[in-house]
PDB file of C-alpha atoms in Angstrom:
ATOM      1  CA  MET A   1       0.039  -0.046  -0.199  1.00 48.00           C
ATOM      2  CA  ARG A   2       3.048   2.481   0.968  1.00 45.00           C
ATOM      3  CA  ARG A   3       4.260   1.818  -2.640  1.00 47.00           C
ATOM      4  CA  VAL A   4       0.768   2.733  -3.892  1.00 41.00           C
ATOM      5  CA  ARG A   5       0.539   5.718  -2.234  1.00 40.00           C
ATOM      6  CA  ASN A   6       4.524   7.066  -2.897  1.00 42.00           C
ATOM      7  CA  LYS A   7       3.588   6.242  -6.805  1.00 41.00           C
ATOM      8  CA  ILE A   8       0.508   8.415  -6.642  1.00 36.00           C
ATOM      9  CA  VAL A   9       1.983  11.356  -4.865  1.00 37.00           C
ATOM     10  CA  THR A  10       5.025  11.359  -7.313  1.00 36.00           C
ATOM     11  CA  THR A  11       2.191  11.108 -10.187  1.00 35.00           C
ATOM     12  CA  VAL A  12       0.228  13.791  -8.993  1.00 35.00           C
ATOM     13  CA  ALA A  13       3.491  16.225  -8.098  1.00 38.00           C
ATOM     14  CA  ALA A  14       4.594  15.532 -11.905  1.00 38.00           C
ATOM     15  CA  ALA A  15       1.176  16.021 -13.082  1.00 37.00           C
ATOM     16  CA  ALA A  16       1.359  19.508 -10.991  1.00 36.00           C
ATOM     17  CA  VAL A  17       4.567  20.550 -12.421  1.00 34.00           C
ATOM     18  CA  VAL A  18       3.303  19.597 -16.208  1.00 34.00           C
ATOM     19  CA  ALA A  19       0.463  21.605 -15.821  1.00 35.00           C
ATOM     20  CA  ALA A  20       2.016  24.854 -14.055  1.00 35.00           C
ATOM     21  CA  GLY A  21       4.753  24.707 -17.280  1.00 35.00           C
ATOM     22  CA  SER A  22       1.694  24.688 -19.362  1.00 30.00           C
ATOM     23  CA  VAL A  23      -0.132  27.820 -18.101  1.00 30.00           C
ATOM     24  CA  LEU A  24       3.154  29.622 -17.958  1.00 29.00           C
ATOM     25  CA  SER A  25       3.943  29.370 -21.366  1.00 31.00           C
ATOM     26  CA  LEU A  26       0.030  29.959 -22.602  1.00 33.00           C
ATOM     27  CA  GLY A  27       0.326  33.213 -20.183  1.00 40.00           C
ATOM     28  CA  GLY A  28       3.702  33.992 -21.879  1.00 43.00           C
ATOM     29  CA  ASN A  29       2.044  33.389 -25.591  1.00 45.00           C
ATOM     30  CA  ALA A  30      -0.920  35.606 -24.650  1.00 42.00           C
ATOM     31  CA  ALA A  31       1.193  38.397 -23.447  1.00 42.00           C
ATOM     32  CA  ALA A  32       3.343  38.243 -26.931  1.00 41.00           C
ATOM     33  CA  ALA A  33      -0.118  38.321 -28.691  1.00 46.00           C
ATOM     34  CA  GLU A  34      -1.089  41.141 -26.631  1.00 46.00           C
ATOM     35  CA  ALA A  35       1.875  43.163 -27.180  1.00 48.00           C
ATOM     36  CA  ALA A  36       1.965  42.338 -30.950  1.00 56.00           C
ATOM     37  CA  ALA A  37      -1.715  43.793 -31.282  1.00 91.00           C
ATOM     38  CA  THR A  38      -0.482  47.088 -29.715  1.00 95.00           C
ATOM     39  CA  ILE A  39       1.778  49.676 -31.553  1.00 96.00           C
ATOM     40  CA  HIS A  40       3.003  52.446 -29.781  1.00 97.00           C
ATOM     41  CA  GLY A  41       0.243  52.492 -27.766  1.00 98.00           C
ATOM     42  CA  CYS A  42      -2.527  52.260 -30.491  1.00 98.00           C
ATOM     43  CA  PRO A  43      -4.424  48.479 -30.347  1.00 97.00           C
ATOM     44  CA  SER A  44      -4.992  46.515 -33.503  1.00 95.00           C
ATOM     45  CA  GLY A  45      -8.107  47.708 -35.166  1.00 96.00           C
ATOM     46  CA  ALA A  46      -7.696  51.100 -34.388  1.00 97.00           C
ATOM     47  CA  VAL A  47      -6.839  54.700 -35.510  1.00 98.00           C
ATOM     48  CA  CYS A  48      -4.674  56.427 -33.401  1.00 98.00           C
ATOM     49  CA  LEU A  49      -3.850  60.273 -33.027  1.00 98.00           C
ATOM     50  CA  TYR A  50      -0.740  61.618 -30.964  1.00 98.00           C
ATOM     51  CA  PRO A  51      -0.172  64.961 -29.494  1.00 96.00           C
ATOM     52  CA  ASN A  52       2.556  65.849 -31.578  1.00 96.00           C
ATOM     53  CA  GLY A  53       4.614  64.694 -34.821  1.00 95.00           C
ATOM     54  CA  SER A  54       5.912  61.614 -32.480  1.00 97.00           C
ATOM     55  CA  TRP A  55       4.976  58.555 -30.786  1.00 98.00           C
ATOM     56  CA  ALA A  56       4.572  60.843 -27.986  1.00 97.00           C
ATOM     57  CA  ASN A  57       5.796  57.882 -25.448  1.00 97.00           C
ATOM     58  CA  ASP A  58       3.209  55.563 -26.900  1.00 97.00           C
ATOM     59  CA  LYS A  59       0.160  57.561 -25.269  1.00 98.00           C
ATOM     60  CA  PRO A  60      -1.989  58.647 -28.174  1.00 98.00           C
ATOM     61  CA  THR A  61      -4.137  61.544 -27.532  1.00 96.00           C
ATOM     62  CA  TYR A  62      -7.026  60.226 -29.281  1.00 96.00           C
ATOM     63  CA  ILE A  63      -8.194  56.171 -30.048  1.00 97.00           C
ATOM     64  CA  PHE A  64     -11.008  55.705 -32.801  1.00 98.00           C
ATOM     65  CA  TYR A  65     -12.407  52.110 -33.265  1.00 95.00           C
ATOM     66  CA  THR A  66     -15.232  52.539 -35.100  1.00 96.00           C
ATOM     67  CA  TYR A  67     -15.894  53.185 -38.621  1.00 96.00           C
ATOM     68  CA  GLY A  68     -17.667  56.629 -39.529  1.00 97.00           C
ATOM     69  CA  VAL A  69     -16.663  60.316 -38.528  1.00 98.00           C
ATOM     70  CA  HIS A  70     -15.161  61.331 -35.578  1.00 98.00           C
ATOM     71  CA  LYS A  71     -14.648  64.983 -34.486  1.00 97.00           C
ATOM     72  CA  ILE A  72     -11.609  66.205 -32.808  1.00 95.00           C
ATOM     73  CA  TYR A  73     -11.353  69.548 -30.993  1.00 86.00           C
ATOM     74  CA  ASN A  74      -8.329  72.238 -30.458  1.00 87.00           C
ATOM     75  CA  GLN A  75      -5.704  70.017 -32.711  1.00 93.00           C
ATOM     76  CA  ILE A  76      -3.373  72.927 -33.458  1.00 96.00           C
ATOM     77  CA  GLY A  77      -0.228  72.252 -35.487  1.00 97.00           C
ATOM     78  CA  THR A  78       1.615  68.927 -36.264  1.00 98.00           C
ATOM     79  CA  LYS A  79       0.177  65.611 -35.112  1.00 98.00           C
ATOM     80  CA  ARG A  80       1.040  62.392 -35.788  1.00 98.00           C
ATOM     81  CA  ILE A  81      -1.800  59.539 -36.966  1.00 98.00           C
ATOM     82  CA  TYR A  82      -1.601  56.116 -37.105  1.00 98.00           C
ATOM     83  CA  ASN A  83      -3.961  53.891 -38.878  1.00 97.00           C
ATOM     84  CA  HIS A  84      -3.460  50.255 -37.299  1.00 97.00           C
ATOM     85  CA  GLN A  85      -6.893  48.872 -38.713  1.00 95.00           C
ATOM     86  CA  THR A  86      -7.534  45.729 -40.360  1.00 91.00           C
ATOM     87  CA  GLY A  87      -8.871  44.473 -43.622  1.00 90.00           C
ATOM     88  CA  GLY A  88      -7.611  47.515 -45.739  1.00 91.00           C
ATOM     89  CA  ALA A  89      -9.612  50.138 -43.460  1.00 96.00           C
ATOM     90  CA  THR A  90      -8.667  53.757 -44.545  1.00 97.00           C
ATOM     91  CA  ALA A  91      -8.585  56.906 -42.448  1.00 98.00           C
ATOM     92  CA  ARG A  92      -8.974  60.459 -43.916  1.00 97.00           C
ATOM     93  CA  ASN A  93      -8.758  63.522 -42.185  1.00 97.00           C
ATOM     94  CA  CYS A  94     -11.810  66.113 -42.626  1.00 97.00           C
ATOM     95  CA  TYR A  95     -11.986  69.790 -42.623  1.00 97.00           C
ATOM     96  CA  ASP A  96     -15.768  70.023 -41.834  1.00 96.00           C
ATOM     97  CA  ALA A  97     -17.326  68.430 -38.646  1.00 96.00           C
ATOM     98  CA  ALA A  98     -19.649  66.158 -40.406  1.00 96.00           C
ATOM     99  CA  GLY A  99     -16.590  64.166 -42.791  1.00 95.00           C
ATOM    100  CA  THR A 100     -17.906  65.306 -45.995  1.00 94.00           C
ATOM    101  CA  ASN A 101     -14.731  67.409 -47.025  1.00 97.00           C
ATOM    102  CA  CYS A 102     -11.954  65.282 -46.745  1.00 97.00           C
ATOM    103  CA  GLY A 103      -8.519  64.682 -47.889  1.00 94.00           C
ATOM    104  CA  GLY A 104      -6.201  61.765 -49.061  1.00 91.00           C
ATOM    105  CA  TYR A 105      -6.718  58.378 -47.889  1.00 94.00           C
ATOM    106  CA  GLN A 106      -4.265  57.123 -44.965  1.00 95.00           C
ATOM    107  CA  ARG A 107      -3.906  53.529 -45.534  1.00 96.00           C
ATOM    108  CA  ALA A 108      -3.998  50.606 -42.885  1.00 95.00           C
ATOM    109  CA  ASN A 109      -0.416  50.141 -41.241  1.00 95.00           C
ATOM    110  CA  THR A 110       0.727  53.555 -42.252  1.00 97.00           C
ATOM    111  CA  TYR A 111       1.478  56.689 -40.274  1.00 97.00           C
ATOM    112  CA  ALA A 112       2.217  60.363 -41.201  1.00 97.00           C
ATOM    113  CA  ASP A 113       2.321  63.619 -39.720  1.00 98.00           C
ATOM    114  CA  TYR A 114      -0.211  66.362 -40.928  1.00 97.00           C
ATOM    115  CA  ASP A 115      -0.375  69.843 -39.723  1.00 97.00           C
ATOM    116  CA  TYR A 116      -4.224  69.195 -38.160  1.00 97.00           C
ATOM    117  CA  THR A 117      -5.023  73.465 -37.656  1.00 97.00           C
ATOM    118  CA  PRO A 118      -7.583  73.177 -40.878  1.00 96.00           C
ATOM    119  CA  TYR A 119      -8.821  69.376 -40.086  1.00 97.00           C
ATOM    120  CA  ASN A 120     -12.191  69.169 -37.751  1.00 96.00           C
ATOM    121  CA  SER A 121     -12.782  65.344 -37.902  1.00 97.00           C
ATOM    122  CA  ILE A 122     -11.107  62.287 -38.957  1.00 98.00           C
ATOM    123  CA  ARG A 123     -13.238  59.380 -40.708  1.00 98.00           C
ATOM    124  CA  LEU A 124     -12.726  55.998 -40.863  1.00 97.00           C
ATOM    125  CA  VAL A 125     -13.607  54.070 -44.096  1.00 95.00           C
ATOM    126  CA  LYS A 126     -13.686  50.316 -44.757  1.00 91.00           C
TER     127      LYS A 126
END
């Protein structure tokens, strides 16, 4: 009986070590996936506007997640826009708040620095 009990304890301990290792590696992969999904503080699928013509310590001023027009207020001077959307979605800088008078297309996974003084909205388009 004692041999069987020792064998069970050893087997349970070994299983716990294997299970713990699996959880650790899973956590590591999940953390790596999350880190890859966010670039310069901009989550995957979003468009981010930074407070100046830099990555600003990976702290965007605005993060837009949905398609459509997003009003921006009091954005004076050079700002960086990063289109981190997926599926080929684009972003456009617009002169009016309604998002009807817009400039060129910012392609997915690209960034650019613009003088935002004349712009009043950003339009996300699929």
